[in-house]
Short mmCIF file of C-alpha atoms and ligand atoms in Angstrom, two decimals:
data_model
loop_
_atom_site.label_atom_id
_atom_site.label_comp_id
_atom_site.label_asym_id
_atom_site.label_seq_id
_atom_site.Cartn_x
_atom_site.Cartn_y
_atom_site.Cartn_z
CA MET S 1 -124.42 -68.27 -25.84
CA SER S 2 -122.39 -71.30 -26.92
CA ASP S 3 -120.70 -71.08 -30.32
CA GLN S 4 -120.98 -74.83 -30.76
CA PRO S 5 -123.29 -75.69 -33.64
CA ARG S 6 -126.34 -77.78 -32.85
CA ARG S 7 -125.65 -81.28 -34.09
CA PRO S 8 -127.56 -84.47 -33.58
CA ARG S 9 -125.52 -86.32 -31.00
CA THR S 10 -124.81 -89.94 -31.53
CA SER S 11 -122.81 -90.28 -28.31
CA GLY S 12 -122.84 -88.50 -25.00
CA LYS S 13 -119.77 -86.43 -25.95
CA PRO S 14 -120.27 -82.75 -26.82
CA TYR S 15 -119.48 -81.84 -30.43
CA ARG S 16 -115.97 -80.47 -30.89
CA ARG S 17 -114.97 -78.59 -34.00
CA PRO S 18 -112.09 -80.28 -35.85
CA LYS S 19 -108.72 -78.59 -35.45
CA LYS S 20 -107.49 -77.05 -38.70
CA ASP S 21 -103.86 -77.88 -39.34
CA PRO S 22 -102.64 -75.79 -42.31
CA VAL S 23 -99.68 -78.10 -43.00
CA ARG S 24 -101.78 -81.22 -43.43
CA ILE S 25 -104.59 -79.43 -45.25
CA LEU S 26 -102.01 -78.11 -47.71
CA ALA S 27 -100.49 -81.57 -48.14
CA PHE S 28 -103.96 -83.02 -48.80
CA GLU S 29 -104.74 -80.32 -51.38
CA ALA S 30 -101.47 -81.02 -53.18
CA LEU S 31 -102.17 -84.77 -53.26
CA ARG S 32 -105.67 -84.14 -54.61
CA ALA S 33 -104.28 -81.90 -57.36
CA VAL S 34 -101.76 -84.58 -58.35
CA ASP S 35 -104.46 -87.25 -58.30
CA GLU S 36 -107.36 -85.35 -59.88
CA ARG S 37 -105.68 -82.99 -62.31
CA ASP S 38 -102.54 -84.97 -63.10
CA ALA S 39 -100.63 -82.01 -61.66
CA TYR S 40 -96.91 -82.21 -60.90
CA ALA S 41 -96.08 -82.00 -57.20
CA ASN S 42 -93.08 -79.73 -57.79
CA LEU S 43 -95.30 -77.25 -59.64
CA VAL S 44 -98.32 -77.45 -57.37
CA LEU S 45 -96.45 -77.02 -54.09
CA PRO S 46 -94.85 -73.57 -54.41
CA PRO S 47 -98.14 -71.65 -54.97
CA LEU S 48 -99.86 -73.64 -52.19
CA LEU S 49 -97.00 -72.84 -49.81
CA ARG S 50 -97.17 -69.17 -50.76
CA LYS S 51 -100.94 -69.10 -50.21
CA ALA S 52 -100.60 -70.77 -46.80
CA ARG S 53 -97.93 -68.29 -45.72
CA GLU S 54 -100.10 -65.35 -46.79
CA LYS S 55 -103.22 -66.75 -45.13
CA GLU S 56 -101.68 -67.90 -41.84
CA GLY S 57 -98.91 -65.29 -41.57
CA PRO S 58 -95.18 -66.05 -41.55
CA GLU S 59 -95.17 -66.97 -37.85
CA ALA S 60 -98.06 -69.42 -37.95
CA PHE S 61 -96.71 -70.98 -41.15
CA ASP S 62 -92.92 -70.77 -41.06
CA ALA S 63 -90.08 -72.45 -42.93
CA ARG S 64 -90.37 -75.59 -40.77
CA ASP S 65 -94.05 -75.90 -41.63
CA ALA S 66 -93.22 -75.51 -45.31
CA ALA S 67 -90.52 -78.19 -45.02
CA LEU S 68 -92.92 -80.57 -43.26
CA ALA S 69 -95.68 -80.01 -45.84
CA THR S 70 -93.18 -80.64 -48.66
CA GLU S 71 -91.88 -83.81 -47.01
CA LEU S 72 -95.41 -85.11 -46.43
CA VAL S 73 -96.37 -84.60 -50.08
CA TYR S 74 -93.17 -85.94 -51.63
CA GLY S 75 -92.90 -88.85 -49.21
CA THR S 76 -96.54 -89.90 -49.59
CA LEU S 77 -96.29 -89.83 -53.38
CA ARG S 78 -92.97 -91.68 -53.53
CA TRP S 79 -94.03 -94.41 -51.16
CA GLN S 80 -97.54 -94.75 -52.57
CA GLY S 81 -96.96 -98.30 -53.86
CA THR S 82 -95.77 -99.58 -50.49
CA TYR S 83 -98.47 -97.74 -48.57
CA ASP S 84 -101.18 -99.05 -50.90
CA ALA S 85 -100.04 -102.59 -50.16
CA VAL S 86 -100.25 -101.90 -46.40
CA ILE S 87 -103.58 -100.03 -46.52
CA GLU S 88 -105.09 -102.80 -48.65
CA ARG S 89 -104.52 -105.17 -45.71
CA CYS S 90 -106.29 -102.79 -43.34
CA VAL S 91 -109.50 -102.09 -45.27
CA ASP S 92 -112.40 -104.40 -45.92
CA ARG S 93 -112.66 -103.74 -49.67
CA PRO S 94 -110.40 -103.48 -52.72
CA LEU S 95 -108.50 -100.16 -52.82
CA GLY S 96 -110.22 -99.28 -56.09
CA GLU S 97 -113.47 -99.03 -54.15
CA VAL S 98 -112.11 -96.57 -51.60
CA ASP S 99 -112.96 -92.98 -52.51
CA PRO S 100 -109.78 -91.28 -53.86
CA PRO S 101 -109.85 -88.39 -51.31
CA VAL S 102 -110.21 -90.92 -48.50
CA LEU S 103 -107.30 -92.90 -49.90
CA ASP S 104 -105.18 -89.74 -50.06
CA VAL S 105 -105.86 -89.05 -46.37
CA LEU S 106 -105.05 -92.68 -45.51
CA SER S 107 -101.79 -92.53 -47.48
CA LEU S 108 -100.84 -89.29 -45.78
CA GLY S 109 -101.50 -90.98 -42.43
CA ALA S 110 -99.57 -94.09 -43.45
CA HIS S 111 -96.59 -91.95 -44.43
CA GLN S 112 -96.57 -90.20 -41.06
CA LEU S 113 -96.82 -93.55 -39.27
CA LEU S 114 -94.38 -95.57 -41.36
CA GLY S 115 -92.09 -93.05 -43.04
CA THR S 116 -91.49 -90.26 -40.52
CA ARG S 117 -90.51 -89.85 -36.87
CA ILE S 118 -93.85 -88.29 -35.97
CA PRO S 119 -95.05 -90.17 -32.84
CA THR S 120 -97.83 -92.67 -33.51
CA HIS S 121 -100.55 -90.95 -31.48
CA ALA S 122 -99.77 -87.57 -33.10
CA ALA S 123 -99.77 -89.09 -36.60
CA VAL S 124 -103.15 -90.75 -36.06
CA SER S 125 -104.85 -87.87 -34.30
CA ALA S 126 -103.55 -85.23 -36.76
CA THR S 127 -104.74 -87.31 -39.71
CA VAL S 128 -108.14 -87.97 -38.17
CA GLU S 129 -108.53 -84.23 -37.51
CA LEU S 130 -107.61 -83.63 -41.15
CA ALA S 131 -110.20 -86.21 -42.21
CA ARG S 132 -112.84 -84.42 -40.12
CA VAL S 133 -112.05 -81.16 -41.90
CA VAL S 134 -111.79 -82.42 -45.47
CA LEU S 135 -113.98 -85.54 -45.47
CA GLY S 136 -116.47 -85.07 -42.63
CA ASP S 137 -116.97 -86.85 -39.31
CA GLY S 138 -118.40 -90.07 -40.75
CA ARG S 139 -115.47 -90.85 -42.99
CA ALA S 140 -113.04 -89.65 -40.32
CA LYS S 141 -114.17 -92.62 -38.19
CA PHE S 142 -113.24 -94.96 -41.03
CA VAL S 143 -109.84 -93.23 -41.33
CA ASN S 144 -109.33 -93.61 -37.59
CA ALA S 145 -110.12 -97.33 -37.68
CA VAL S 146 -107.80 -98.00 -40.63
CA LEU S 147 -104.89 -95.98 -39.25
CA ARG S 148 -105.09 -97.75 -35.91
CA LYS S 149 -104.52 -101.00 -37.79
CA VAL S 150 -101.64 -99.48 -39.80
CA ALA S 151 -100.09 -98.28 -36.53
CA GLN S 152 -99.91 -101.82 -35.17
CA ASP S 153 -96.59 -102.44 -36.91
CA ASP S 154 -93.60 -100.48 -38.20
CA LEU S 155 -92.52 -100.35 -41.84
CA ASP S 156 -90.18 -103.36 -41.62
CA GLY S 157 -92.86 -105.42 -39.94
CA TRP S 158 -95.39 -104.51 -42.60
CA LEU S 159 -92.95 -105.22 -45.44
CA GLU S 160 -92.42 -108.73 -44.12
CA ARG S 161 -96.14 -109.27 -44.29
CA VAL S 162 -97.05 -107.58 -47.57
CA ALA S 163 -94.01 -108.11 -49.83
CA PRO S 164 -93.53 -111.50 -51.50
CA ALA S 165 -90.28 -113.24 -50.52
CA TYR S 166 -87.31 -112.16 -52.66
CA ASP S 167 -86.59 -115.77 -53.62
CA ASP S 168 -90.16 -116.34 -54.81
CA ASP S 169 -90.41 -113.21 -56.93
CA PRO S 170 -87.42 -110.83 -56.83
CA GLU S 171 -89.00 -108.08 -58.93
CA ASP S 172 -92.27 -108.03 -57.03
CA HIS S 173 -90.39 -108.07 -53.75
CA LEU S 174 -88.27 -105.07 -54.76
CA ALA S 175 -91.30 -103.28 -56.21
CA VAL S 176 -93.18 -103.43 -52.89
CA VAL S 177 -90.19 -102.87 -50.60
CA HIS S 178 -88.84 -99.89 -52.59
CA SER S 179 -92.14 -98.56 -53.88
CA HIS S 180 -91.60 -98.71 -57.64
CA PRO S 181 -93.94 -100.22 -60.25
CA ARG S 182 -92.80 -103.73 -61.09
CA TRP S 183 -92.21 -102.91 -64.79
CA VAL S 184 -89.95 -100.03 -63.77
CA VAL S 185 -87.92 -102.28 -61.44
CA SER S 186 -87.58 -104.72 -64.27
CA ALA S 187 -86.49 -102.10 -66.82
CA LEU S 188 -83.98 -100.47 -64.46
CA TRP S 189 -82.51 -103.84 -63.60
CA ASP S 190 -82.17 -104.82 -67.27
CA SER S 191 -80.19 -101.67 -67.91
CA LEU S 192 -78.12 -101.74 -64.71
CA GLY S 193 -77.34 -105.47 -64.81
CA GLY S 194 -75.71 -107.18 -61.83
CA GLY S 195 -77.26 -108.72 -58.77
CA ARG S 196 -79.54 -107.71 -55.95
CA ALA S 197 -77.24 -105.24 -54.19
CA GLY S 198 -76.92 -102.82 -57.12
CA ILE S 199 -80.58 -102.62 -58.03
CA GLU S 200 -81.52 -102.19 -54.36
CA GLU S 201 -79.08 -99.30 -54.04
CA LEU S 202 -80.51 -97.70 -57.16
CA LEU S 203 -84.12 -98.06 -55.98
CA ARG S 204 -83.13 -96.65 -52.59
CA ALA S 205 -81.42 -93.68 -54.27
CA ASP S 206 -84.59 -93.05 -56.31
CA ASN S 207 -86.42 -92.53 -53.02
CA GLU S 208 -84.00 -89.86 -51.75
CA ARG S 209 -84.49 -86.19 -52.46
CA PRO S 210 -81.67 -85.04 -54.72
CA GLU S 211 -79.36 -82.22 -53.67
CA VAL S 212 -79.75 -78.90 -55.41
CA THR S 213 -76.87 -78.57 -57.87
CA LEU S 214 -75.88 -75.35 -59.57
CA VAL S 215 -73.89 -74.80 -62.73
CA ALA S 216 -71.54 -71.83 -63.01
CA ARG S 217 -71.79 -71.12 -66.72
CA PRO S 218 -68.18 -70.80 -67.93
CA GLY S 219 -67.12 -67.32 -68.87
CA ARG S 220 -70.12 -65.91 -66.99
CA ALA S 221 -69.71 -67.09 -63.38
CA THR S 222 -67.15 -69.13 -61.47
CA SER S 223 -67.71 -72.00 -59.10
CA GLU S 224 -65.67 -70.04 -56.52
CA GLU S 225 -68.34 -67.35 -56.60
CA LEU S 226 -71.07 -69.93 -55.93
CA LEU S 227 -69.02 -71.67 -53.23
CA GLY S 228 -69.56 -68.54 -51.12
CA GLU S 229 -73.19 -69.60 -50.60
CA ASP S 230 -74.33 -71.35 -47.39
CA ALA S 231 -73.36 -75.03 -47.18
CA ALA S 232 -72.09 -74.99 -50.78
CA VAL S 233 -69.53 -77.61 -51.79
CA PRO S 234 -67.90 -78.37 -55.15
CA GLY S 235 -69.59 -80.80 -57.51
CA ARG S 236 -68.33 -84.35 -57.67
CA TRP S 237 -67.52 -84.50 -61.39
CA SER S 238 -68.29 -81.34 -63.31
CA PRO S 239 -65.82 -78.48 -62.87
CA TYR S 240 -68.76 -76.09 -63.16
CA ALA S 241 -70.95 -77.75 -60.51
CA VAL S 242 -71.60 -76.56 -56.97
CA ARG S 243 -73.86 -78.51 -54.63
CA LEU S 244 -76.05 -76.83 -52.05
CA THR S 245 -75.97 -79.50 -49.36
CA GLU S 246 -78.72 -77.94 -47.31
CA GLY S 247 -80.99 -77.05 -50.20
CA GLY S 248 -81.81 -73.40 -49.96
CA GLU S 249 -83.33 -70.95 -52.36
CA PRO S 250 -81.33 -70.89 -55.64
CA GLY S 251 -83.52 -68.05 -56.91
CA ALA S 252 -82.09 -65.84 -54.17
CA ILE S 253 -78.52 -66.24 -55.50
CA ALA S 254 -77.44 -63.24 -57.58
CA ALA S 255 -75.61 -65.28 -60.25
CA VAL S 256 -78.68 -67.50 -60.72
CA ARG S 257 -80.99 -64.49 -60.89
CA ASP S 258 -78.79 -62.94 -63.61
CA GLY S 259 -78.63 -66.18 -65.60
CA ARG S 260 -74.85 -66.46 -65.20
CA ALA S 261 -75.47 -69.65 -63.23
CA GLY S 262 -78.41 -72.04 -63.15
CA VAL S 263 -79.85 -75.06 -61.39
CA GLN S 264 -78.65 -78.14 -63.26
CA ASP S 265 -78.07 -81.75 -62.30
CA GLU S 266 -74.45 -82.81 -62.72
CA GLY S 267 -75.51 -85.56 -65.13
CA SER S 268 -76.86 -82.95 -67.54
CA GLN S 269 -73.67 -80.94 -67.17
CA LEU S 270 -71.59 -84.03 -68.00
CA VAL S 271 -73.59 -84.65 -71.19
CA ALA S 272 -72.86 -81.14 -72.47
CA ILE S 273 -69.20 -81.34 -71.38
CA ALA S 274 -68.62 -84.71 -73.10
CA LEU S 275 -70.14 -83.51 -76.36
CA ALA S 276 -68.11 -80.29 -76.23
CA ASN S 277 -64.89 -82.25 -75.55
CA ALA S 278 -65.33 -84.95 -78.19
CA PRO S 279 -62.26 -84.83 -80.46
CA LEU S 280 -62.95 -83.22 -83.81
CA GLU S 281 -60.84 -82.69 -86.89
CA GLY S 282 -61.40 -79.58 -88.96
CA PRO S 283 -63.64 -76.63 -88.18
CA ASP S 284 -65.48 -76.36 -84.89
CA ARG S 285 -67.66 -73.33 -85.47
CA ARG S 286 -71.33 -74.35 -85.52
CA TRP S 287 -73.09 -76.27 -82.77
CA LEU S 288 -76.74 -77.33 -82.66
CA ASP S 289 -78.97 -78.28 -79.75
CA GLY S 290 -81.92 -79.90 -81.53
CA CYS S 291 -84.24 -80.42 -78.51
CA ALA S 292 -83.29 -77.46 -76.42
CA GLY S 293 -86.28 -76.64 -74.17
CA PRO S 294 -86.20 -75.47 -71.45
CA GLY S 295 -82.56 -74.64 -72.14
CA GLY S 296 -80.39 -76.05 -69.35
CA LYS S 297 -77.95 -77.86 -71.63
CA ALA S 298 -78.20 -75.16 -74.30
CA ALA S 299 -77.04 -72.54 -71.80
CA LEU S 300 -73.99 -74.62 -70.86
CA LEU S 301 -73.26 -75.54 -74.48
CA GLY S 302 -73.63 -71.88 -75.48
CA ALA S 303 -71.09 -70.82 -72.87
CA LEU S 304 -68.66 -73.60 -73.87
CA ALA S 305 -69.12 -72.79 -77.57
CA ALA S 306 -68.34 -69.14 -76.86
CA GLN S 307 -65.01 -70.09 -75.28
CA ARG S 308 -64.20 -72.00 -78.46
CA GLY S 309 -65.28 -69.21 -80.80
CA ALA S 310 -68.26 -71.32 -81.96
CA ALA S 311 -71.91 -70.31 -82.36
CA LEU S 312 -74.90 -72.25 -81.03
CA VAL S 313 -78.26 -72.78 -82.68
CA ALA S 314 -80.81 -73.92 -80.10
CA SER S 315 -83.95 -75.38 -81.62
CA GLU S 316 -87.12 -76.42 -79.80
CA LYS S 317 -90.47 -77.50 -81.21
CA GLN S 318 -92.77 -75.91 -78.65
CA THR S 319 -92.91 -72.15 -78.96
CA HIS S 320 -93.30 -71.42 -75.25
CA ARG S 321 -90.38 -73.71 -74.44
CA ALA S 322 -88.32 -71.98 -77.14
CA GLY S 323 -89.06 -68.82 -75.14
CA LEU S 324 -87.54 -70.48 -72.05
CA VAL S 325 -84.47 -71.38 -74.09
CA ALA S 326 -84.14 -67.76 -75.19
CA ARG S 327 -84.31 -66.69 -71.54
CA ALA S 328 -81.69 -69.29 -70.52
CA LEU S 329 -79.32 -68.09 -73.25
CA GLU S 330 -79.79 -64.38 -72.61
CA GLY S 331 -76.37 -62.81 -71.96
CA ASN S 332 -74.50 -65.75 -73.52
CA PRO S 333 -71.01 -64.43 -74.24
CA GLY S 334 -70.88 -65.84 -77.80
CA PRO S 335 -73.19 -65.82 -80.80
CA TYR S 336 -76.36 -67.89 -80.63
CA GLN S 337 -79.76 -68.22 -82.24
CA VAL S 338 -82.95 -69.71 -80.78
CA ILE S 339 -85.53 -71.11 -83.18
CA ALA S 340 -88.88 -72.81 -82.73
CA ALA S 341 -88.70 -75.74 -85.15
CA ASP S 342 -89.55 -79.40 -85.42
CA GLY S 343 -86.24 -81.21 -85.11
CA THR S 344 -87.46 -83.97 -87.45
CA ARG S 345 -88.07 -81.39 -90.25
CA PRO S 346 -84.95 -79.31 -89.99
CA ALA S 347 -84.93 -75.66 -90.88
CA TRP S 348 -81.20 -75.87 -91.64
CA ARG S 349 -79.07 -77.40 -94.40
CA PRO S 350 -77.87 -81.00 -94.01
CA GLY S 351 -74.29 -81.33 -92.84
CA SER S 352 -74.11 -77.77 -91.57
CA PHE S 353 -73.06 -78.38 -87.95
CA ASP S 354 -69.86 -79.57 -86.32
CA ARG S 355 -71.48 -80.74 -83.06
CA VAL S 356 -75.12 -81.65 -82.49
CA LEU S 357 -76.93 -82.58 -79.30
CA VAL S 358 -80.33 -84.28 -79.29
CA ASP S 359 -81.58 -84.68 -75.73
CA VAL S 360 -84.76 -86.40 -76.80
CA PRO S 361 -88.16 -86.53 -75.09
CA CYS S 362 -88.33 -89.73 -73.04
CA THR S 363 -90.09 -91.44 -70.13
CA GLY S 364 -87.83 -89.67 -67.61
CA LEU S 365 -87.25 -92.91 -65.69
CA GLY S 366 -83.78 -91.59 -64.87
CA ALA S 367 -85.14 -88.61 -62.95
CA LEU S 368 -87.54 -90.35 -60.56
CA ARG S 369 -85.88 -88.64 -57.58
CA ARG S 370 -87.16 -85.29 -58.78
CA ARG S 371 -90.71 -86.20 -59.75
CA PRO S 372 -92.24 -88.27 -56.99
CA GLU S 373 -95.46 -89.03 -58.88
CA ALA S 374 -93.83 -89.84 -62.25
CA ARG S 375 -93.21 -93.51 -61.60
CA TRP S 376 -96.94 -94.13 -61.03
CA ARG S 377 -98.02 -92.14 -64.05
CA ARG S 378 -95.74 -93.67 -66.61
CA ARG S 379 -96.92 -96.77 -68.47
CA PRO S 380 -94.89 -99.27 -70.51
CA GLU S 381 -96.97 -98.18 -73.55
CA ASP S 382 -95.35 -94.73 -73.29
CA LEU S 383 -92.17 -96.27 -74.69
CA GLU S 384 -93.94 -97.04 -77.97
CA GLY S 385 -95.16 -93.46 -78.10
CA PHE S 386 -91.65 -92.03 -77.82
CA ALA S 387 -89.90 -94.58 -80.06
CA PRO S 388 -90.56 -93.04 -83.52
CA LEU S 389 -89.78 -89.50 -82.33
CA GLN S 390 -86.53 -90.57 -80.66
CA ARG S 391 -85.43 -92.33 -83.85
CA GLY S 392 -86.56 -89.45 -86.04
CA LEU S 393 -84.67 -86.88 -83.98
CA LEU S 394 -81.47 -88.94 -83.99
CA ARG S 395 -81.75 -89.47 -87.77
CA THR S 396 -82.09 -85.73 -88.36
CA ALA S 397 -79.21 -85.02 -86.01
CA LEU S 398 -76.99 -87.38 -88.01
CA GLU S 399 -78.06 -85.68 -91.23
CA SER S 400 -77.39 -82.26 -89.72
CA VAL S 401 -73.78 -82.91 -88.73
CA ARG S 402 -70.94 -82.63 -91.25
CA VAL S 403 -68.71 -85.56 -92.10
CA GLY S 404 -66.24 -85.80 -89.21
CA GLY S 405 -68.65 -84.03 -86.85
CA VAL S 406 -70.14 -85.54 -83.70
CA VAL S 407 -73.71 -86.12 -82.54
CA GLY S 408 -74.62 -86.63 -78.87
CA TYR S 409 -77.79 -88.67 -78.34
CA ALA S 410 -78.97 -88.18 -74.74
CA THR S 411 -81.94 -89.26 -72.62
CA CYS S 412 -82.81 -88.86 -68.98
CA SER S 413 -83.96 -92.44 -69.02
CA PRO S 414 -81.80 -95.54 -68.70
CA HIS S 415 -84.50 -97.74 -70.32
CA LEU S 416 -82.73 -99.80 -72.99
CA ALA S 417 -85.62 -99.24 -75.40
CA GLU S 418 -84.85 -95.50 -75.26
CA THR S 419 -81.07 -95.74 -75.19
CA ARG S 420 -79.10 -98.48 -76.91
CA ALA S 421 -82.03 -99.81 -78.95
CA VAL S 422 -82.61 -96.40 -80.56
CA VAL S 423 -78.93 -95.90 -81.34
CA ALA S 424 -78.53 -99.43 -82.74
CA ASP S 425 -81.65 -99.13 -84.93
CA VAL S 426 -80.75 -95.76 -86.37
CA LEU S 427 -77.11 -96.57 -86.98
CA LYS S 428 -78.18 -99.47 -89.20
CA GLN S 429 -79.44 -96.79 -91.62
CA PHE S 430 -76.21 -94.77 -91.29
CA PRO S 431 -73.37 -97.13 -92.13
CA ASP S 432 -70.91 -94.23 -92.41
CA THR S 433 -70.85 -93.56 -88.68
CA GLU S 434 -68.88 -94.77 -85.67
CA LEU S 435 -69.53 -94.66 -81.96
CA VAL S 436 -67.05 -92.51 -80.07
CA ASP S 437 -65.95 -93.74 -76.65
CA ALA S 438 -67.50 -91.18 -74.31
CA ARG S 439 -65.77 -92.46 -71.16
CA PRO S 440 -62.39 -90.71 -71.58
CA LEU S 441 -64.30 -87.46 -72.11
CA LEU S 442 -65.51 -87.64 -68.52
CA PRO S 443 -62.18 -87.96 -66.69
CA GLY S 444 -62.38 -89.10 -63.10
CA VAL S 445 -65.99 -90.34 -63.37
CA PRO S 446 -66.01 -94.01 -62.30
CA ASP S 447 -68.41 -96.85 -63.18
CA LEU S 448 -69.34 -95.65 -66.65
CA GLY S 449 -69.86 -99.17 -67.96
CA GLU S 450 -68.20 -100.96 -70.85
CA GLY S 451 -68.63 -98.09 -73.31
CA PRO S 452 -68.52 -96.70 -75.82
CA ASP S 453 -71.73 -95.05 -74.59
CA VAL S 454 -72.14 -93.98 -70.95
CA GLN S 455 -74.92 -94.46 -68.45
CA LEU S 456 -74.91 -92.43 -65.25
CA TRP S 457 -76.78 -93.60 -62.13
CA PRO S 458 -78.14 -91.87 -59.03
CA HIS S 459 -76.64 -94.45 -56.65
CA LEU S 460 -73.21 -94.50 -58.31
CA HIS S 461 -72.76 -90.88 -59.39
CA GLY S 462 -75.33 -88.92 -57.38
CA THR S 463 -76.77 -87.71 -60.72
CA ASP S 464 -79.92 -88.41 -62.67
CA ALA S 465 -79.63 -91.57 -64.76
CA MET S 466 -78.58 -89.74 -67.94
CA TYR S 467 -77.55 -91.73 -71.00
CA LEU S 468 -75.19 -90.47 -73.68
CA ALA S 469 -73.99 -91.99 -76.95
CA LEU S 470 -71.55 -90.03 -79.09
CA ILE S 471 -71.64 -90.78 -82.81
CA ARG S 472 -69.25 -89.49 -85.46
CA ARG S 473 -70.14 -89.27 -89.15
CA THR S 474 -67.30 -90.84 -91.04
CA GLY S 475 -68.53 -90.51 -94.61
C1 SAM Q 501 -85.66 -83.84 -72.62
S1 SAM Q 501 -86.24 -82.29 -73.15
C2 SAM Q 501 -84.76 -81.43 -73.47
C3 SAM Q 501 -84.12 -80.84 -72.23
C4 SAM Q 501 -83.08 -79.80 -72.56
N1 SAM Q 501 -82.03 -80.36 -73.39
C5 SAM Q 501 -82.47 -79.17 -71.33
O1 SAM Q 501 -81.38 -79.62 -70.91
O2 SAM Q 501 -83.05 -78.24 -70.78
C6 SAM Q 501 -86.81 -82.63 -74.76
C7 SAM Q 501 -87.34 -81.43 -75.50
O3 SAM Q 501 -87.60 -81.79 -76.84
C8 SAM Q 501 -88.73 -81.06 -77.27
N2 SAM Q 501 -89.28 -81.72 -78.48
C9 SAM Q 501 -90.24 -82.65 -78.59
N3 SAM Q 501 -90.45 -83.00 -79.87
C10 SAM Q 501 -89.58 -82.27 -80.60
C11 SAM Q 501 -89.33 -82.16 -81.98
N4 SAM Q 501 -89.99 -82.89 -82.88
N5 SAM Q 501 -88.38 -81.30 -82.38
C12 SAM Q 501 -87.70 -80.53 -81.49
N6 SAM Q 501 -87.91 -80.60 -80.16
C13 SAM Q 501 -88.84 -81.45 -79.72
C14 SAM Q 501 -89.65 -81.07 -76.09
O4 SAM Q 501 -90.60 -80.03 -76.19
C15 SAM Q 501 -88.66 -80.88 -74.94
O5 SAM Q 501 -88.52 -79.52 -74.66
#
């Protein structure tokens, strides 16, 4: 007896079951989770990959399959803006009227066709098979028709057709060509300054996957120890940094498992290093991290403080994140305390710290390489939401430091509304302060701008776009 189900036939061809491709089904599920539940791709992927490995077995779903699934998800999300512009030309209705799951399948197909080396026929047929499985045969025909149109040109050809000319509208051109929202292009350009070449390099860097960088927490691990790992090379700027040039599994490294080392972008390491190295007269015994969760900078500051004989207080508003800080600091060689407290209503006496870091909540526009969906989720209105908190946290930090002590105000966003504007506004209320030139505290790091604050950039430094202003209380 045939195992083919009885189906009404619309053509003379016998019904064929769609082929189930676990890699593409997984990629589709991840995209749906990001779209429907506002999930983060980097959090959704690991459990999906684990489930696929368990279900299919390690041979049917191996490391290469996992790498392809990850690339399909990250690439599709990053390039969504560009692919939307292309797909819009290939469908007969506005994109808003295309069912979101159908659009996810189309984007996944567009990425394979325009953003990978997968041969055209394989990209189309694999995506149509996926559509048959997850959308049904009817909608798979629509997917097939649209992808055949997308396949008629390569990415450069499409960009010439869908992006406005640079001379007519530079920001819109860059937004479509480099797949960033226009307002983000505009904000990044305002902060970076300069002409077309620089902003294009930055936008290109935002579309690259960042290397995995480790920090060897001083006094607990050495970079030499980490350099023994596969394809590990020294960091570019931080003496504690080691880059894993071929990615790998940091959780499998003993020093990382024990908390003596961690995963930390070099930009974040530089922020902690600059604050720790800022010149200080008088005692240097009490350091505060006022926005510590999940604890990356606190762990480095704690280790540096210990070398100096200083103690660290790490404070974080959210209790569960304070728990992560406690875990990050476990085994710190010097004294430390973790508290769950609102940094705008300090649980400590004014003027009681020698060094204070506030790495404030922000839009994260400096870390777009890591969070492929973030650029599409953020809205310009978010800036207004963060503004009072950023100012409040900096004000409290300035009240918490003693006269002569130093505050580091940091963001992982280069948006001027979150960086210089906050510092300038708050310092108007604190006349007895001065900005400390942070550039000499990062020896050997080029292109730090005109100072006294510093702005790091993915395309210039290979780091997240971290911002740091150092402020001393003078009276
Ligand atoms: C950018 S993150 C800090 C990252 C951290 N410095 C690290 O390197 O791991 C900002 C943190 O501030 C916390 N936060 C938000 N509002 C706060 C407040 N009013 N007081 C203290 N912390 C707050 C957030 O929960 C978040 O964990």
